[in-house]
């Protein structure tokens, strides 16, 4: 919900409760609002331009990671000790990577 609220605050979406998704009138009105309101179009255009012109070259970064993996494989330094391979640590590590 936090991400949805952040995107709404930026003016790029509307926030609907999931129970409202079953109400055809509310869903249709929300979609029409996003498609017809010039504010959403302008915000989407600005966001698109920002993503297109971001300072990082993600393609080059991907190539560099692939080259690194091809050269070094999975170095021991990057592996977790056996004591950290418990189910709880997997959840913690996965959660921190998602954030």
GROMACS .gro file of N, CA and C in nm:
model
  297
    1UNK      N    1   0.082  -0.119   0.000
    1UNK     CA    2   0.000   0.000   0.000
    1UNK      C    3   0.087   0.125   0.000
    2UNK      N    4   0.204   0.116   0.063
    2UNK     CA    5   0.291   0.232   0.072
    2UNK      C    6   0.337   0.277  -0.067
    3UNK      N    7   0.371   0.181  -0.154
    3UNK     CA    8   0.414   0.215  -0.289
    3UNK      C    9   0.301   0.281  -0.367
    4UNK      N   10   0.181   0.228  -0.354
    4UNK     CA   11   0.065   0.284  -0.423
    4UNK      C   12   0.040   0.428  -0.378
    5UNK      N   13   0.053   0.452  -0.250
    5UNK     CA   14   0.032   0.588  -0.198
    5UNK      C   15   0.141   0.682  -0.248
    6UNK      N   16   0.264   0.633  -0.259
    6UNK     CA   17   0.374   0.716  -0.309
    6UNK      C   18   0.351   0.754  -0.455
    7UNK      N   19   0.306   0.659  -0.536
    7UNK     CA   20   0.280   0.686  -0.677
    7UNK      C   21   0.162   0.782  -0.691
    8UNK      N   22   0.062   0.767  -0.606
    8UNK     CA   23  -0.052   0.858  -0.609
    8UNK      C   24  -0.007   1.000  -0.574
    9UNK      N   25   0.078   1.011  -0.472
    9UNK     CA   26   0.128   1.142  -0.430
    9UNK      C   27   0.205   1.211  -0.543
   10UNK      N   28   0.272   1.132  -0.626
   10UNK     CA   29   0.346   1.188  -0.739
   10UNK      C   30   0.253   1.228  -0.854
   11UNK      N   31   0.126   1.189  -0.844
   11UNK     CA   32   0.029   1.226  -0.947
   11UNK      C   33   0.028   1.133  -1.066
   12UNK      N   34   0.071   1.008  -1.047
   12UNK     CA   35   0.075   0.914  -1.157
   12UNK      C   36  -0.027   0.802  -1.147
   13UNK      N   37  -0.112   0.806  -1.046
   13UNK     CA   38  -0.212   0.699  -1.032
   13UNK      C   39  -0.325   0.744  -0.941
   14UNK      N   40  -0.428   0.662  -0.938
   14UNK     CA   41  -0.536   0.676  -0.841
   14UNK      C   42  -0.526   0.559  -0.746
   15UNK      N   43  -0.571   0.578  -0.627
   15UNK     CA   44  -0.566   0.472  -0.527
   15UNK      C   45  -0.705   0.413  -0.509
   16UNK      N   46  -0.718   0.283  -0.533
   16UNK     CA   47  -0.844   0.213  -0.514
   16UNK      C   48  -0.825   0.104  -0.410
   17UNK      N   49  -0.925   0.085  -0.328
   17UNK     CA   50  -0.926  -0.030  -0.239
   17UNK      C   51  -0.957  -0.152  -0.324
   18UNK      N   52  -0.898  -0.266  -0.290
   18UNK     CA   53  -0.919  -0.383  -0.375
   18UNK      C   54  -1.065  -0.426  -0.382
   19UNK      N   55  -1.145  -0.392  -0.283
   19UNK     CA   56  -1.287  -0.424  -0.290
   19UNK      C   57  -1.357  -0.341  -0.399
   20UNK      N   58  -1.300  -0.224  -0.431
   20UNK     CA   59  -1.358  -0.139  -0.536
   20UNK      C   60  -1.333  -0.194  -0.676
   21UNK      N   61  -1.239  -0.287  -0.689
   21UNK     CA   62  -1.211  -0.344  -0.820
   21UNK      C   63  -1.328  -0.426  -0.873
   22UNK      N   64  -1.416  -0.470  -0.785
   22UNK     CA   65  -1.533  -0.547  -0.826
   22UNK      C   66  -1.651  -0.458  -0.862
   23UNK      N   67  -1.641  -0.331  -0.833
   23UNK     CA   68  -1.747  -0.235  -0.867
   23UNK      C   69  -1.714  -0.179  -1.006
   24UNK      N   70  -1.786  -0.225  -1.106
   24UNK     CA   71  -1.758  -0.188  -1.245
   24UNK      C   72  -1.763  -0.037  -1.264
   25UNK      N   73  -1.857   0.030  -1.201
   25UNK     CA   74  -1.871   0.175  -1.218
   25UNK      C   75  -1.749   0.249  -1.163
   26UNK      N   76  -1.704   0.210  -1.045
   26UNK     CA   77  -1.587   0.274  -0.984
   26UNK      C   78  -1.463   0.248  -1.067
   27UNK      N   79  -1.446   0.124  -1.111
   27UNK     CA   80  -1.329   0.087  -1.191
   27UNK      C   81  -1.329   0.162  -1.324
   28UNK      N   82  -1.443   0.167  -1.389
   28UNK     CA   83  -1.453   0.238  -1.517
   28UNK      C   84  -1.426   0.387  -1.498
   29UNK      N   85  -1.483   0.446  -1.396
   29UNK     CA   86  -1.461   0.589  -1.370
   29UNK      C   87  -1.314   0.617  -1.342
   30UNK      N   88  -1.248   0.529  -1.271
   30UNK     CA   89  -1.107   0.548  -1.240
   30UNK      C   90  -1.021   0.539  -1.365
   31UNK      N   91  -1.050   0.441  -1.449
   31UNK     CA   92  -0.974   0.426  -1.574
   31UNK      C   93  -0.997   0.546  -1.664
   32UNK      N   94  -1.123   0.590  -1.674
   32UNK     CA   95  -1.152   0.708  -1.756
   32UNK      C   96  -1.081   0.833  -1.703
   33UNK      N   97  -1.078   0.847  -1.571
   33UNK     CA   98  -1.010   0.961  -1.509
   33UNK      C   99  -0.863   0.963  -1.549
   34UNK      N  100  -0.799   0.848  -1.543
   34UNK     CA  101  -0.657   0.841  -1.578
   34UNK      C  102  -0.635   0.867  -1.726
   35UNK      N  103  -0.722   0.812  -1.812
   35UNK     CA  104  -0.704   0.829  -1.956
   35UNK      C  105  -0.743   0.967  -2.005
   36UNK      N  106  -0.842   1.029  -1.943
   36UNK     CA  107  -0.894   1.156  -1.993
   36UNK      C  108  -0.834   1.279  -1.926
   37UNK      N  109  -0.781   1.264  -1.807
   37UNK     CA  110  -0.729   1.379  -1.733
   37UNK      C  111  -0.590   1.415  -1.784
   38UNK      N  112  -0.574   1.536  -1.829
   38UNK     CA  113  -0.447   1.582  -1.886
   38UNK      C  114  -0.334   1.580  -1.784
   39UNK      N  115  -0.368   1.595  -1.658
   39UNK     CA  116  -0.266   1.593  -1.552
   39UNK      C  117  -0.193   1.459  -1.550
   40UNK      N  118  -0.269   1.348  -1.563
   40UNK     CA  119  -0.207   1.216  -1.565
   40UNK      C  120  -0.120   1.198  -1.690
   41UNK      N  121  -0.166   1.249  -1.802
   41UNK     CA  122  -0.089   1.239  -1.926
   41UNK      C  123   0.042   1.316  -1.914
   42UNK      N  124   0.035   1.436  -1.858
   42UNK     CA  125   0.156   1.516  -1.841
   42UNK      C  126   0.254   1.449  -1.744
   43UNK      N  127   0.202   1.399  -1.633
   43UNK     CA  128   0.288   1.332  -1.536
   43UNK      C  129   0.352   1.207  -1.595
   44UNK      N  130   0.276   1.131  -1.674
   44UNK     CA  131   0.330   1.011  -1.739
   44UNK      C  132   0.438   1.048  -1.839
   45UNK      N  133   0.419   1.158  -1.909
   45UNK     CA  134   0.518   1.204  -2.005
   45UNK      C  135   0.648   1.244  -1.936
   46UNK      N  136   0.636   1.316  -1.826
   46UNK     CA  137   0.755   1.357  -1.750
   46UNK      C  138   0.827   1.235  -1.694
   47UNK      N  139   0.752   1.140  -1.638
   47UNK     CA  140   0.813   1.019  -1.583
   47UNK      C  141   0.882   0.938  -1.692
   48UNK      N  142   0.820   0.928  -1.807
   48UNK     CA  143   0.880   0.856  -1.920
   48UNK      C  144   1.011   0.920  -1.962
   49UNK      N  145   1.012   1.051  -1.968
   49UNK     CA  146   1.133   1.125  -2.005
   49UNK      C  147   1.243   1.105  -1.900
   50UNK      N  148   1.206   1.106  -1.774
   50UNK     CA  149   1.303   1.085  -1.666
   50UNK      C  150   1.366   0.946  -1.676
   51UNK      N  151   1.284   0.845  -1.700
   51UNK     CA  152   1.335   0.708  -1.711
   51UNK      C  153   1.426   0.695  -1.833
   52UNK      N  154   1.384   0.753  -1.943
   52UNK     CA  155   1.462   0.746  -2.067
   52UNK      C  156   1.598   0.813  -2.052
   53UNK      N  157   1.604   0.922  -1.977
   53UNK     CA  158   1.727   1.000  -1.965
   53UNK      C  159   1.798   0.981  -1.832
   54UNK      N  160   1.768   0.873  -1.762
   54UNK     CA  161   1.833   0.849  -1.633
   54UNK      C  162   1.984   0.842  -1.651
   55UNK      N  163   2.058   0.880  -1.547
   55UNK     CA  164   2.203   0.887  -1.560
   55UNK      C  165   2.271   0.750  -1.567
   56UNK      N  166   2.205   0.644  -1.526
   56UNK     CA  167   2.265   0.510  -1.531
   56UNK      C  168   2.228   0.442  -1.662
   57UNK      N  169   2.326   0.376  -1.721
   57UNK     CA  170   2.301   0.297  -1.841
   57UNK      C  171   2.281   0.152  -1.797
   58UNK      N  172   2.155   0.111  -1.785
   58UNK     CA  173   2.124  -0.021  -1.731
   58UNK      C  174   2.172  -0.134  -1.823
   59UNK      N  175   2.172  -0.111  -1.953
   59UNK     CA  176   2.220  -0.214  -2.045
   59UNK      C  177   2.368  -0.240  -2.023
   60UNK      N  178   2.446  -0.134  -2.011
   60UNK     CA  179   2.590  -0.149  -1.987
   60UNK      C  180   2.614  -0.213  -1.851
   61UNK      N  181   2.534  -0.178  -1.753
   61UNK     CA  182   2.548  -0.235  -1.620
   61UNK      C  183   2.520  -0.386  -1.623
   62UNK      N  184   2.418  -0.428  -1.696
   62UNK     CA  185   2.387  -0.570  -1.710
   62UNK      C  186   2.503  -0.643  -1.776
   63UNK      N  187   2.557  -0.586  -1.883
   63UNK     CA  188   2.670  -0.648  -1.952
   63UNK      C  189   2.788  -0.663  -1.857
   64UNK      N  190   2.815  -0.561  -1.777
   64UNK     CA  191   2.926  -0.568  -1.681
   64UNK      C  192   2.904  -0.678  -1.578
   65UNK      N  193   2.783  -0.694  -1.528
   65UNK     CA  194   2.754  -0.800  -1.432
   65UNK      C  195   2.771  -0.938  -1.495
   66UNK      N  196   2.727  -0.953  -1.620
   66UNK     CA  197   2.742  -1.081  -1.689
   66UNK      C  198   2.890  -1.112  -1.710
   67UNK      N  199   2.969  -1.011  -1.751
   67UNK     CA  200   3.113  -1.031  -1.768
   67UNK      C  201   3.178  -1.071  -1.636
   68UNK      N  202   3.139  -1.004  -1.528
   68UNK     CA  203   3.193  -1.035  -1.396
   68UNK      C  204   3.161  -1.180  -1.358
   69UNK      N  205   3.036  -1.219  -1.378
   69UNK     CA  206   2.995  -1.356  -1.344
   69UNK      C  207   3.068  -1.458  -1.430
   70UNK      N  208   3.089  -1.426  -1.558
   70UNK     CA  209   3.160  -1.518  -1.646
   70UNK      C  210   3.305  -1.533  -1.603
   71UNK      N  211   3.366  -1.426  -1.557
   71UNK     CA  212   3.507  -1.431  -1.517
   71UNK      C  213   3.527  -1.494  -1.380
   72UNK      N  214   3.442  -1.459  -1.284
   72UNK     CA  215   3.466  -1.501  -1.146
   72UNK      C  216   3.369  -1.608  -1.096
   73UNK      N  217   3.262  -1.634  -1.168
   73UNK     CA  218   3.164  -1.730  -1.120
   73UNK      C  219   3.097  -1.677  -0.995
   74UNK      N  220   3.090  -1.762  -0.894
   74UNK     CA  221   3.030  -1.722  -0.767
   74UNK      C  222   3.138  -1.730  -0.660
   75UNK      N  223   3.217  -1.624  -0.644
   75UNK     CA  224   3.328  -1.627  -0.548
   75UNK      C  225   3.281  -1.657  -0.406
   76UNK      N  226   3.365  -1.725  -0.333
   76UNK     CA  227   3.335  -1.762  -0.195
   76UNK      C  228   3.304  -1.638  -0.111
   77UNK      N  229   3.366  -1.527  -0.142
   77UNK     CA  230   3.345  -1.404  -0.064
   77UNK      C  231   3.201  -1.354  -0.071
   78UNK      N  232   3.129  -1.393  -0.175
   78UNK     CA  233   2.992  -1.347  -0.192
   78UNK      C  234   2.889  -1.443  -0.134
   79UNK      N  235   2.935  -1.555  -0.083
   79UNK     CA  236   2.843  -1.656  -0.029
   79UNK      C  237   2.823  -1.633   0.120
   80UNK      N  238   2.701  -1.663   0.166
   80UNK     CA  239   2.672  -1.653   0.308
   80UNK      C  240   2.731  -1.774   0.381
   81UNK      N  241   2.776  -1.755   0.504
   81UNK     CA  242   2.819  -1.870   0.584
   81UNK      C  243   2.702  -1.965   0.606
   82UNK      N  244   2.733  -2.093   0.632
   82UNK     CA  245   2.627  -2.194   0.651
   82UNK      C  246   2.532  -2.156   0.764
   83UNK      N  247   2.580  -2.087   0.864
   83UNK     CA  248   2.493  -2.051   0.977
   83UNK      C  249   2.384  -1.953   0.935
   84UNK      N  250   2.404  -1.883   0.825
   84UNK     CA  251   2.304  -1.786   0.778
   84UNK      C  252   2.205  -1.847   0.679
   85UNK      N  253   2.217  -1.975   0.652
   85UNK     CA  254   2.130  -2.037   0.553
   85UNK      C  255   2.004  -2.097   0.614
   86UNK      N  256   1.958  -2.040   0.721
   86UNK     CA  257   1.834  -2.088   0.782
   86UNK      C  258   1.715  -2.025   0.711
   87UNK      N  259   1.596  -2.083   0.723
   87UNK     CA  260   1.478  -2.025   0.658
   87UNK      C  261   1.454  -1.880   0.699
   88UNK      N  262   1.478  -1.848   0.826
   88UNK     CA  263   1.456  -1.711   0.872
   88UNK      C  264   1.550  -1.614   0.802
   89UNK      N  265   1.676  -1.650   0.787
   89UNK     CA  266   1.770  -1.559   0.720
   89UNK      C  267   1.736  -1.545   0.573
   90UNK      N  268   1.683  -1.651   0.511
   90UNK     CA  269   1.641  -1.640   0.371
   90UNK      C  270   1.530  -1.538   0.356
   91UNK      N  271   1.435  -1.540   0.448
   91UNK     CA  272   1.326  -1.443   0.444
   91UNK      C  273   1.381  -1.302   0.465
   92UNK      N  274   1.469  -1.286   0.562
   92UNK     CA  275   1.527  -1.155   0.591
   92UNK      C  276   1.606  -1.104   0.473
   93UNK      N  277   1.690  -1.189   0.415
   93UNK     CA  278   1.771  -1.147   0.301
   93UNK      C  279   1.683  -1.114   0.181
   94UNK      N  280   1.583  -1.196   0.154
   94UNK     CA  281   1.493  -1.170   0.042
   94UNK      C  282   1.418  -1.040   0.062
   95UNK      N  283   1.373  -1.015   0.184
   95UNK     CA  284   1.298  -0.893   0.212
   95UNK      C  285   1.387  -0.771   0.194
   96UNK      N  286   1.509  -0.778   0.242
   96UNK     CA  287   1.597  -0.662   0.230
   96UNK      C  288   1.634  -0.635   0.085
   97UNK      N  289   1.642  -0.739   0.002
   97UNK     CA  290   1.672  -0.719  -0.139
   97UNK      C  291   1.554  -0.655  -0.211
   98UNK      N  292   1.433  -0.687  -0.170
   98UNK     CA  293   1.315  -0.630  -0.234
   98UNK      C  294   1.300  -0.482  -0.201
   99UNK      N  295   1.346  -0.440  -0.085
   99UNK     CA  296   1.332  -0.301  -0.046
   99UNK      C  297   1.432  -0.220  -0.119
   0.00000   0.00000   0.00000
